[in-house]
Coordinates of C-alpha atoms in Angstrom, one line a residue:
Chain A
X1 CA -14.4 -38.3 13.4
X2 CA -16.9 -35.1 13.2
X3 CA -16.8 -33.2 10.2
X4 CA -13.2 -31.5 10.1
X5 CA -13.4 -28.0 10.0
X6 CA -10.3 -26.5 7.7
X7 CA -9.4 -22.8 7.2
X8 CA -8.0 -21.5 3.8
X9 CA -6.0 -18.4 4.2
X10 CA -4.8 -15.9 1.6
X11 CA -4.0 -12.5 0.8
X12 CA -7.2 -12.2 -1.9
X13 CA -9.4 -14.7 -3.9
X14 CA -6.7 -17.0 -5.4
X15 CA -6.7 -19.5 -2.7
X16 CA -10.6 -19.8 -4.0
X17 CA -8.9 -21.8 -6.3
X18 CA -7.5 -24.2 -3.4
X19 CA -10.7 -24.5 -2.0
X20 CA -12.1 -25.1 -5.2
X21 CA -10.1 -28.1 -5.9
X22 CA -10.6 -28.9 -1.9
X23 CA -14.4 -29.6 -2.0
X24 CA -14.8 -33.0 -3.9
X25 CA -11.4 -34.4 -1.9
X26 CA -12.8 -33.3 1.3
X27 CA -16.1 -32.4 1.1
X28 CA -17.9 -33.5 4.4
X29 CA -15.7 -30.7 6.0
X30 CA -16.9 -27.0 7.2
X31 CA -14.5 -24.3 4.8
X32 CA -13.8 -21.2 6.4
X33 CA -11.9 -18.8 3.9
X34 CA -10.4 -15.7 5.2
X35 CA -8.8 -13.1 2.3
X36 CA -6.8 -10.5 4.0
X37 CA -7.9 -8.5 0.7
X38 CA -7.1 -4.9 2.6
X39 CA -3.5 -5.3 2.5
X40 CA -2.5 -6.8 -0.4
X41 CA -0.6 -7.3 -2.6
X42 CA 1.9 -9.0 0.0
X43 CA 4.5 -9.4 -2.8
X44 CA 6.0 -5.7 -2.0
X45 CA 6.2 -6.0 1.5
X46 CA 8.6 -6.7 3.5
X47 CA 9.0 -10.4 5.3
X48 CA 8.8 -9.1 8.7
X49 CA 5.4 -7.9 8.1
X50 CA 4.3 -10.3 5.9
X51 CA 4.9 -12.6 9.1
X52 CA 3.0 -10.1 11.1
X53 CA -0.1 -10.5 8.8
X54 CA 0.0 -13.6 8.4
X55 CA 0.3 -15.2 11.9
X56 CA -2.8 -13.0 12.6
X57 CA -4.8 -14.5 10.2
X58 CA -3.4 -17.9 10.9
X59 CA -4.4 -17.0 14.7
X60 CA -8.1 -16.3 14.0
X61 CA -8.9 -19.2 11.5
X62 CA -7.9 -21.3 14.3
X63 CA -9.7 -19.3 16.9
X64 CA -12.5 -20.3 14.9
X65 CA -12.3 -23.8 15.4
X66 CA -10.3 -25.0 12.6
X67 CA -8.7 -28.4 12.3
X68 CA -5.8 -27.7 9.6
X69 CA -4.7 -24.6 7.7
X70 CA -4.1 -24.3 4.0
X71 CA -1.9 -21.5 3.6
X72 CA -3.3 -20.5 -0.1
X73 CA -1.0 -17.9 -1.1
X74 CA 2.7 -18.6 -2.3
X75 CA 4.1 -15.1 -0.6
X76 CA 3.0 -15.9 3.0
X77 CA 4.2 -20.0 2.4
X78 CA 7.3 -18.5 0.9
X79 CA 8.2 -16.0 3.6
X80 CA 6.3 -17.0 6.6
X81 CA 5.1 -20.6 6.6
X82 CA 8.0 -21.1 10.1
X83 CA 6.0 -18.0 11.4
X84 CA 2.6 -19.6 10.6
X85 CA 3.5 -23.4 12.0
X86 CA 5.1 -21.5 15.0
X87 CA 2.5 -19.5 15.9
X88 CA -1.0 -22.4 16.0
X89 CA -1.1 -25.3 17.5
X90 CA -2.7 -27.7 14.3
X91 CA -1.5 -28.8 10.9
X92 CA -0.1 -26.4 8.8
X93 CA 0.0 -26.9 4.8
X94 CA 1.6 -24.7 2.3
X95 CA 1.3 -24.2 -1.5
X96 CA 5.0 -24.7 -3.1
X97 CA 5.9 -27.9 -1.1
X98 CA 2.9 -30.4 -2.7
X99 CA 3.4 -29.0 -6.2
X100 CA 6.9 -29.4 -5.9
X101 CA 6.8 -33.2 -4.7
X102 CA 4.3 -33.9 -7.3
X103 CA 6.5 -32.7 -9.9
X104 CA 9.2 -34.6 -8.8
X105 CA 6.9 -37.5 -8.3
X106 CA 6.5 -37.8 -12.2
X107 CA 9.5 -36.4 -13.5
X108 CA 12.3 -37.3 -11.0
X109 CA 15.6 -34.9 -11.1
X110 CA 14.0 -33.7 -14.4
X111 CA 13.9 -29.9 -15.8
X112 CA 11.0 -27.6 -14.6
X113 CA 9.6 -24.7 -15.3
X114 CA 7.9 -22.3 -12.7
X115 CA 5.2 -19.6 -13.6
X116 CA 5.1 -17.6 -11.3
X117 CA 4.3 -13.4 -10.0
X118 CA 7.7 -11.3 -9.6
X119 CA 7.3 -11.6 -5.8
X120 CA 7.8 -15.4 -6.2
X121 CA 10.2 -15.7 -8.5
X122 CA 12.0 -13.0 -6.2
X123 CA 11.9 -14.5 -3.3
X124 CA 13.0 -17.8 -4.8
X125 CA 11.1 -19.9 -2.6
X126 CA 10.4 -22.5 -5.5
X127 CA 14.0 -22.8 -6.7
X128 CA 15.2 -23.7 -3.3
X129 CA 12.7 -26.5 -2.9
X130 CA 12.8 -27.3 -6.4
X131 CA 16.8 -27.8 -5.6
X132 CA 16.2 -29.8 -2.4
X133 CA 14.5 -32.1 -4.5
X134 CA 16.9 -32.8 -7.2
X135 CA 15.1 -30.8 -9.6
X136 CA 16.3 -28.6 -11.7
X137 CA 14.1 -25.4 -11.9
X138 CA 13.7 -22.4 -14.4
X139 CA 11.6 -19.8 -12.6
X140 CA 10.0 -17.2 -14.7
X141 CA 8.1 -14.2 -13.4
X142 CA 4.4 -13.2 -15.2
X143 CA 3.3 -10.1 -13.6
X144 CA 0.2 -9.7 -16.2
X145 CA -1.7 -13.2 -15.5
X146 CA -3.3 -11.7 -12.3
X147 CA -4.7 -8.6 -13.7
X148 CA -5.7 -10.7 -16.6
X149 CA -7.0 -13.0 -14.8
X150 CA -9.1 -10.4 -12.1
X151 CA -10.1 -8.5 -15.5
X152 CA -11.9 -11.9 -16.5
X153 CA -10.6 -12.6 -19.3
X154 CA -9.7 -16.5 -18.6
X155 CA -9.7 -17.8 -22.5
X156 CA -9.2 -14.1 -24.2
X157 CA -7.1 -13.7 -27.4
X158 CA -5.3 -11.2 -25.7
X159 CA -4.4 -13.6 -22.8
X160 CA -3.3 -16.1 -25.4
X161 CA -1.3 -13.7 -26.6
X162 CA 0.4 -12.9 -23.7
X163 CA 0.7 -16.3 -22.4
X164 CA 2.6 -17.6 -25.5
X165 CA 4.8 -14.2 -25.2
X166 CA 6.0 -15.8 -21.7
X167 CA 6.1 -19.3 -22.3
X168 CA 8.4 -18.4 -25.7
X169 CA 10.7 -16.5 -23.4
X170 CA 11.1 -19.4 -21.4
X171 CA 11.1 -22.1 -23.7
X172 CA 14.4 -20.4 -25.0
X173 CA 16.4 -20.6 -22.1
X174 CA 15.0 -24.4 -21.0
X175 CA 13.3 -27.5 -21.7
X176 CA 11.1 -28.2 -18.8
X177 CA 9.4 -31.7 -18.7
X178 CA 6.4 -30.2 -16.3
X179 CA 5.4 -26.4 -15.8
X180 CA 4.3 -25.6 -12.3
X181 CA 1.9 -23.0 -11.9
X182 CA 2.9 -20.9 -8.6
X183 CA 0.4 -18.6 -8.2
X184 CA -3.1 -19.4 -6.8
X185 CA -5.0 -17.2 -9.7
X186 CA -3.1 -19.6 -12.6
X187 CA -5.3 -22.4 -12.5
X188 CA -7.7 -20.5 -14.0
X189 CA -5.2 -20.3 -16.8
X190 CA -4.2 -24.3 -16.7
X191 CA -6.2 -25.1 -20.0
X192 CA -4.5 -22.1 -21.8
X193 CA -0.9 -22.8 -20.8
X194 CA -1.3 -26.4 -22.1
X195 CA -2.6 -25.3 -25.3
X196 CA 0.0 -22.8 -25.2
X197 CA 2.7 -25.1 -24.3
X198 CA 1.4 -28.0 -27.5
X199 CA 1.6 -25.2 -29.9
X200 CA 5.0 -24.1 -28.9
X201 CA 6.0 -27.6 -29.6
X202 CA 6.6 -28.9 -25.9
X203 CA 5.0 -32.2 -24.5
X204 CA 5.5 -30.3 -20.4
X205 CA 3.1 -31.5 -18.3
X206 CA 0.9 -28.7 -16.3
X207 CA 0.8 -28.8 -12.4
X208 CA -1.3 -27.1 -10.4
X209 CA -0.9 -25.8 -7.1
X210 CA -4.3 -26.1 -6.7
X211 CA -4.8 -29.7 -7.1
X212 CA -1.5 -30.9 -5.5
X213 CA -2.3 -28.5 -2.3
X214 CA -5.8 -30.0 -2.2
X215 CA -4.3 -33.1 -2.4
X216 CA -2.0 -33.3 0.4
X217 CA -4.6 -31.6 2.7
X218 CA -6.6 -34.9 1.8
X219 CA -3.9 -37.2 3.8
X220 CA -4.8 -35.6 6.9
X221 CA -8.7 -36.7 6.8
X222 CA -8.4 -40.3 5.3
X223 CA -12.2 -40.9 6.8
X224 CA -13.9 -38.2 5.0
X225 CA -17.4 -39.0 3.4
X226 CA -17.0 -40.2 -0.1
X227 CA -16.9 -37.1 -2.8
X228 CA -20.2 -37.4 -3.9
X229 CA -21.7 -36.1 -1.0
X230 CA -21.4 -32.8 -1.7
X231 CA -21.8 -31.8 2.0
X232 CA -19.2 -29.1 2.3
X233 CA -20.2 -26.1 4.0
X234 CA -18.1 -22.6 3.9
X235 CA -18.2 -19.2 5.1
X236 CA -16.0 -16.4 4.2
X237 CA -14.4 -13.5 5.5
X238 CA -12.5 -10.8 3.8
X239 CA -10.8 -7.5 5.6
X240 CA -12.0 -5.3 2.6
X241 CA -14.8 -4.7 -0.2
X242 CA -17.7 -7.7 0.7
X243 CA -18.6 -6.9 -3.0
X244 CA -15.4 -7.1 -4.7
X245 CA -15.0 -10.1 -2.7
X246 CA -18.3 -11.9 -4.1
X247 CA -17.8 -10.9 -7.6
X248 CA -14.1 -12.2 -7.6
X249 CA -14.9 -15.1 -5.5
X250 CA -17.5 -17.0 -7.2
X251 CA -15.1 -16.4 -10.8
X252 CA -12.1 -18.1 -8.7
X253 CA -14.4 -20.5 -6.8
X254 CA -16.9 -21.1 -9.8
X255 CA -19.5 -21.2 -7.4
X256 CA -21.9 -18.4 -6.2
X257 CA -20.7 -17.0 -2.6
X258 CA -23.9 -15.9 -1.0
X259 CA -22.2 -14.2 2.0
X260 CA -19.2 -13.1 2.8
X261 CA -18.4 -11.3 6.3
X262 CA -16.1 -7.9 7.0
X263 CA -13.3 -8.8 9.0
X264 CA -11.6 -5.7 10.6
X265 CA -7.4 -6.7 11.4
X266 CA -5.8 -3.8 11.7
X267 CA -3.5 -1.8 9.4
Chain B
X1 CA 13.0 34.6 -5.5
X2 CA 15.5 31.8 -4.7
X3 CA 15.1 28.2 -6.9
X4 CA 11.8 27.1 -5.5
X5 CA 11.5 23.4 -4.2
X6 CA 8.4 21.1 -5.2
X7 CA 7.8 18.1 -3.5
X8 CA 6.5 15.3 -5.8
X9 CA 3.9 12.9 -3.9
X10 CA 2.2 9.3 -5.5
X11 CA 2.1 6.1 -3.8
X12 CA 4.2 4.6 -6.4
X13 CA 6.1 5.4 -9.8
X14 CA 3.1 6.9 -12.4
X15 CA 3.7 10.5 -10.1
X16 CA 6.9 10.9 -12.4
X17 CA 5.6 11.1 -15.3
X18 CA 4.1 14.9 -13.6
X19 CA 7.8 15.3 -12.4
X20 CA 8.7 14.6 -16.1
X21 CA 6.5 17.2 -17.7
X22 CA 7.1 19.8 -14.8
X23 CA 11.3 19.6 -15.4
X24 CA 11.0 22.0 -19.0
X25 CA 8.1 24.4 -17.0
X26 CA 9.7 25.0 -13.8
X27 CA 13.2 24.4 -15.0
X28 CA 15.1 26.1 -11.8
X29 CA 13.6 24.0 -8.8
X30 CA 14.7 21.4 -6.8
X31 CA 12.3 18.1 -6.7
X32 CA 11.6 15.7 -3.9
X33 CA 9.9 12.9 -5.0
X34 CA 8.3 10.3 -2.7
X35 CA 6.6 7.3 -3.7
X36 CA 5.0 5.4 -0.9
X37 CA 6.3 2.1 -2.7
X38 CA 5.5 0.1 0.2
X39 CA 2.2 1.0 1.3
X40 CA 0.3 0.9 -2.2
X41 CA -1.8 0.5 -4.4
X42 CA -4.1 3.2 -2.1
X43 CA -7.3 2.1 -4.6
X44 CA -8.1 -0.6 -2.4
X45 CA -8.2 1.1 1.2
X46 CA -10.6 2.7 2.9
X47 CA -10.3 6.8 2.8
X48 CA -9.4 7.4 6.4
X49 CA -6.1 4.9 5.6
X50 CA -5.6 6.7 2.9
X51 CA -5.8 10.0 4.1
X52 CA -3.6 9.0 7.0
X53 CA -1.0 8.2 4.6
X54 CA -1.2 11.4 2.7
X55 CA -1.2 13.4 5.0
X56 CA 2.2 11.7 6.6
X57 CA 4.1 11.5 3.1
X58 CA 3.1 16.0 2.5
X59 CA 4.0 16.5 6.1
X60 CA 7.2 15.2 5.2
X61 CA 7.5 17.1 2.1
X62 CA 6.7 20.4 3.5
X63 CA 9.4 19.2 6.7
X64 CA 11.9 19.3 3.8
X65 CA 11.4 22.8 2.8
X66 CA 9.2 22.0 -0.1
X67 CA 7.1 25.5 -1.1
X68 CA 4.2 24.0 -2.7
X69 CA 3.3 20.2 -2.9
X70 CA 2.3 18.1 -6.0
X71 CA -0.6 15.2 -5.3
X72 CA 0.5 13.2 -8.1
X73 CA -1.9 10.5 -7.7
X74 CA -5.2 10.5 -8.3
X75 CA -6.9 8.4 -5.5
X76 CA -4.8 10.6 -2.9
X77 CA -6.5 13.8 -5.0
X78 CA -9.7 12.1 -4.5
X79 CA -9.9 11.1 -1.2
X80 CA -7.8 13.2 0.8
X81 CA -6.9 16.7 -0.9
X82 CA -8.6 18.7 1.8
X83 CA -7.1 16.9 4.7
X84 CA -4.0 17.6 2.6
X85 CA -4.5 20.7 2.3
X86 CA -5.8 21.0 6.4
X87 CA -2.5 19.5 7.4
X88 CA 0.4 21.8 5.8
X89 CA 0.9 25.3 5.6
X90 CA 1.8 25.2 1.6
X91 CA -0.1 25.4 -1.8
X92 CA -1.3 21.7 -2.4
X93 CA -2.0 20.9 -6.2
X94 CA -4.0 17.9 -7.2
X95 CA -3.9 16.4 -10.6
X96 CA -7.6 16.5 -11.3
X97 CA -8.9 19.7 -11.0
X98 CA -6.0 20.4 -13.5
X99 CA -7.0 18.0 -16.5
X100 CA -11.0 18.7 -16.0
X101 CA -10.1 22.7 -16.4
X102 CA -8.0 22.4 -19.2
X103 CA -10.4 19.6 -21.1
X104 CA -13.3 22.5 -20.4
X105 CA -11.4 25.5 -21.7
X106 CA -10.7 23.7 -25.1
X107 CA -14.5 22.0 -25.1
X108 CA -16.5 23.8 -22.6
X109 CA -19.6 22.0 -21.7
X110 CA -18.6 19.2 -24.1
X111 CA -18.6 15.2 -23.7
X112 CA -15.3 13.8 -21.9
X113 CA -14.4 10.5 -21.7
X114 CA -12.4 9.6 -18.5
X115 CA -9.6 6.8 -18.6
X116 CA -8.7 5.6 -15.3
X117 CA -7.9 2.6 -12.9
X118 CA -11.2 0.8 -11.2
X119 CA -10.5 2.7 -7.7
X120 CA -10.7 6.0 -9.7
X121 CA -13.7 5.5 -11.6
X122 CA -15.6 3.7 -8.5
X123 CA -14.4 7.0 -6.5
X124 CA -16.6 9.1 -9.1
X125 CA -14.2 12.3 -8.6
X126 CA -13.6 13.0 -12.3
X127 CA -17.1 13.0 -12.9
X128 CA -18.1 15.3 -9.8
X129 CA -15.3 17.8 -11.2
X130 CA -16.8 17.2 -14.6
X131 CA -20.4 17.8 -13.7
X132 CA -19.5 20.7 -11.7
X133 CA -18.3 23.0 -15.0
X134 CA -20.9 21.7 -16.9
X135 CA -18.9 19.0 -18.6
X136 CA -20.6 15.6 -19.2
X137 CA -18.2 12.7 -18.6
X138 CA -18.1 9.2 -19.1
X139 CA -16.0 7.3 -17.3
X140 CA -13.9 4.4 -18.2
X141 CA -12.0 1.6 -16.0
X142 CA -8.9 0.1 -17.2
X143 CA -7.4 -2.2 -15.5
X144 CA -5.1 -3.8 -17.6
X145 CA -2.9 -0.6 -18.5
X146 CA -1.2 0.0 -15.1
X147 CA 0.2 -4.0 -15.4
X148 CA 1.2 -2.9 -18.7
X149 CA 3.1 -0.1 -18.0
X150 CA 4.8 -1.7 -15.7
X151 CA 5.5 -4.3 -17.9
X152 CA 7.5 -1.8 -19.7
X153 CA 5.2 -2.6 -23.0
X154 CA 4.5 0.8 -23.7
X155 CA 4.0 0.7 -27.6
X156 CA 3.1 -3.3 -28.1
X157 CA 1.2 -5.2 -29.5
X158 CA -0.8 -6.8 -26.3
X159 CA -1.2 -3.3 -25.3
X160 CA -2.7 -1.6 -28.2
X161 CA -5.1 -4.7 -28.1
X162 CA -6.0 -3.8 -25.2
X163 CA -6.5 -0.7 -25.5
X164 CA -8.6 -0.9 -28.7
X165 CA -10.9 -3.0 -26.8
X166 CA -11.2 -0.5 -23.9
X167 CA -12.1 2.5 -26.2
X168 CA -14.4 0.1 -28.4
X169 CA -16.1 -0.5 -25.4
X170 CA -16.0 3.1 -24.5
X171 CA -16.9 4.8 -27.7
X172 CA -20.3 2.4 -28.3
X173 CA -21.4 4.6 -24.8
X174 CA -20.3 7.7 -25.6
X175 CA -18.9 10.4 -28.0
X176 CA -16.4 12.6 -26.7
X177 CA -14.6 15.5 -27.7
X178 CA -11.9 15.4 -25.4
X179 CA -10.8 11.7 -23.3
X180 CA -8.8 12.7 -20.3
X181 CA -5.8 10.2 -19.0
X182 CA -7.0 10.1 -15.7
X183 CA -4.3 7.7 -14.1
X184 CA -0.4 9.1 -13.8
X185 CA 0.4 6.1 -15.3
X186 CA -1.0 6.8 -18.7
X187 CA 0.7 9.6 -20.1
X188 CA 2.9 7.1 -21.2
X189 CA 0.8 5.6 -23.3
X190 CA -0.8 8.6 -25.0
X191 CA 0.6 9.1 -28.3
X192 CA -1.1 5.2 -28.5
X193 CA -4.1 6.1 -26.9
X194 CA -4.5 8.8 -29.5
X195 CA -3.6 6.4 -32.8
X196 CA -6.1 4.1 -31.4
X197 CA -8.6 6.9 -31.4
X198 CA -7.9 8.0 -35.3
X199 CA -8.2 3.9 -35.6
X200 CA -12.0 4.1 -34.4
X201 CA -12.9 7.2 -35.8
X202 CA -12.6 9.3 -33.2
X203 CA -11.1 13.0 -33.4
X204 CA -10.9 13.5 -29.6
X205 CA -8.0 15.1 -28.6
X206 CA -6.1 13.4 -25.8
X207 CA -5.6 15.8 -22.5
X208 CA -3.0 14.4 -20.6
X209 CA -3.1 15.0 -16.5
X210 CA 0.9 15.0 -16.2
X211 CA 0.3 18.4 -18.8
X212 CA -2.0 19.9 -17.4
X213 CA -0.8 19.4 -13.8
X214 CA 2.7 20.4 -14.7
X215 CA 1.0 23.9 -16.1
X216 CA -0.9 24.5 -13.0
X217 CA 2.2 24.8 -11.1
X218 CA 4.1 26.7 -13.0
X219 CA 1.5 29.7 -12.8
X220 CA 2.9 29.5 -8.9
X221 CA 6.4 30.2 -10.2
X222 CA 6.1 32.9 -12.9
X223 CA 9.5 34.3 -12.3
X224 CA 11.0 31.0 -13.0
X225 CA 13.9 30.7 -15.2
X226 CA 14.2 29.6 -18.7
X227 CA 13.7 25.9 -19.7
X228 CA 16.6 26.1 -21.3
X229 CA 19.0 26.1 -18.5
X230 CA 17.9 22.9 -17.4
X231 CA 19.4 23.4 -13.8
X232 CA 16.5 21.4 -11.9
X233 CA 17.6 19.1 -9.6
X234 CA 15.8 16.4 -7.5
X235 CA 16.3 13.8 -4.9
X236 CA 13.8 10.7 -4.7
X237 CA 12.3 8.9 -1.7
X238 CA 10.7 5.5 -2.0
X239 CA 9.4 3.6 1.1
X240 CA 9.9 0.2 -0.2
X241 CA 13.0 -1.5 -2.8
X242 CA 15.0 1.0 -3.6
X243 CA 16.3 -0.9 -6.9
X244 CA 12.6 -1.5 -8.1
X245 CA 11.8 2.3 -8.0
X246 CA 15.6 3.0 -9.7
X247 CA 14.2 0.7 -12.4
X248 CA 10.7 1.4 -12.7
X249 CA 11.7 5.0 -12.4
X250 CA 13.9 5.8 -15.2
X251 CA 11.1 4.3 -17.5
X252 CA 8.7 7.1 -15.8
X253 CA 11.1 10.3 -16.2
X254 CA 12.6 9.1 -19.3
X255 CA 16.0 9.9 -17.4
X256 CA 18.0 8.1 -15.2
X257 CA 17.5 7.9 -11.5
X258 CA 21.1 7.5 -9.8
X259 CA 20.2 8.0 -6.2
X260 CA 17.2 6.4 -4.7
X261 CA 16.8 6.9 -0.5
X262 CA 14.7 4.9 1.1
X263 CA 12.0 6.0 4.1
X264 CA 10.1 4.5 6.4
X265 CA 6.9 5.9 6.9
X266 CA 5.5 3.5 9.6
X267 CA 2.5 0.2 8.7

């Protein structure tokens, strides 16, 4: 087999973080990462034109060439991943599914806790799957990690501070034996919530959607060249500010982005 | 004259805290408020979106009978108030022209420091309105305070934190006589904004837009009556959830919102 050629979709530069994790499990493979960064935040609107938005991009990252989508961005898997798989013709994988199964992989039927934004937590996309799983899920919404997080400030007191404000709140109500991080900007934050969680006193294991995502993408290229070739190449695309987009990008993808090309999809 | 009717304009929630200080000035109006909920935050588009979208959400306002229309937002003041004020036949009043007149008449010519969200600040309009009387301003993002706000963490910990590390960072550029809140978001957080001042040594006095606004259009209404009858009424319109504006909305007036109507302004 060629090199596989796998598109990374999301509403901004979170899903970096998926293709971060992506590069040493598949790295012979060309990366093409489109942020639809003009019209989000897709948590506030509604699902028929979150749909809309998405299918597009889904359309043109397989116009591209690609092999397999990643769907990077828990509001479009959420609310639109039927839309998505309907609407391309190659695999489709989402974010909440593999961090859900790997949860339940180590702690069958157990307790969970999910961090996620108040769009996610809304929409209660991890609950359900959570449920259809056996696990029992506490869901709790953190609407100040992403600004925190865009702002920089990865291992800031004040972050600490706020982490251990939400994680207290939850540990009240529930005593989750993993904490899964729904949102593609918290694995920035996975060190911090672990900390967090030992000082608080629970033994929770931290899993990231990231890493499981990036996982199960890696059972659809078994023959990929072995990680330490290092041969991944990427290019990406972003519907607004190329500038914004580098400087955010190489913070999520802890890597330089050298270019990144304007992508115009209509509003 | 009969009660005059104002219509209220921002893309979200921070527009009422103008609504809020306009109630005791123009006591006898009616309000419409609209928040165009579901198409923001307008920071990150490009200005011919945004002025599209103004220029739909005052034509509305002027369709229902409004006599003068308040751009409670400051990105739709800085991109857009002339094709605003092109598109409708009724006094239009920004909220920055407001706040830079009344920082120069207490500190003419002085130094101003300018508080505002990245899309502001990157826009430059408080400085062009600064420079332009003779004012020299320094301008401030702050990215974190809008989250927080809308956190509802008005007077907390995190938030003083963070704010003490914004004007730390601020004050080691500059120092002003006057710092100007240049987000609608932020008069809620003045009476901390100014504590955290006295903290660092500062004696600036805080000039709040939501003032300073409010005043501007009650010298269109001179024959209003007293603030003590309290006989203003308003109507709001959001274009996304209606619950999240009730919600969000009471903590912006400081009053209850009962009735909430929700409009659809187009994608």
């Amino acid at each position: 087999m060629s090199s596989p050629i796998i598109g990374v979709f999301d509403s901004g530069f979170g899903g970096l973080t998926v293709l971060r994790a992506l590069l040493p499990l598949v790295p012979g493979a060309h990366y093409i990462y489109l942020g639809d960064t003009a019209r989000l935040p897709y948590g506030s609107k509604s699902q028929t034109t979150i749909a809309r938005y998405a299918v597009e991009s889904a359309r043109f990252l397989e116009e591209r060439g690609s092999d397999l989508l990643v769907i990077a961005c828990n509001t479009a898997t959420a609310l639109a991943l039927p839309e998505i798989r309907a609407a391309v013709s190659v695999p489709v994988v989402g974010v909440i599914e593999p961090v859900v199964r790997a949860a339940n992989l180590q702690h069958p039927s157990a307790e969970v806790l999910v961090l996620a934004t108040t769009a996610t937590v809304q929409s209660h996309a991890y609950l359900q799957h959570c449920e259809a799983l056996g696990l029992r899920a506490t869901e709790k919404a953190c609407p100040l990690l992403v600004p925190l997080v865009e702002e920089g400030w990865i291992d800031h007191p004040v972050t600490r501070d706020v982490l251990r404000i939400y994680l207290e709140e939850a540990l009240a109500t529930c005593s989750p034996k993993a904490v899964l991080l729904g949102c593609t900007h918290y694995p920035l934050l996975a060190p911090l919530v672990e900390t967090t969680l030992r000082e608080l006193g629970s033994q929770a294991v931290v899993i990231d959607s990231a890493q499981a995502t990036a996982a199960e993408v890696e059972t659809h290229f078994p023959t990929s060249t072995p990680s330490s070739s290092d041969a991944a190449t990427f290019e990406c695309f972003a519907t607004d500010s190329v500038e914004k987009f580098q400087r955010l990008g190489s913070l999520f993808l802890q890597h330089s982005i050298d270019q990144v090309q304007h992508l115009d999809l209509g509003g």
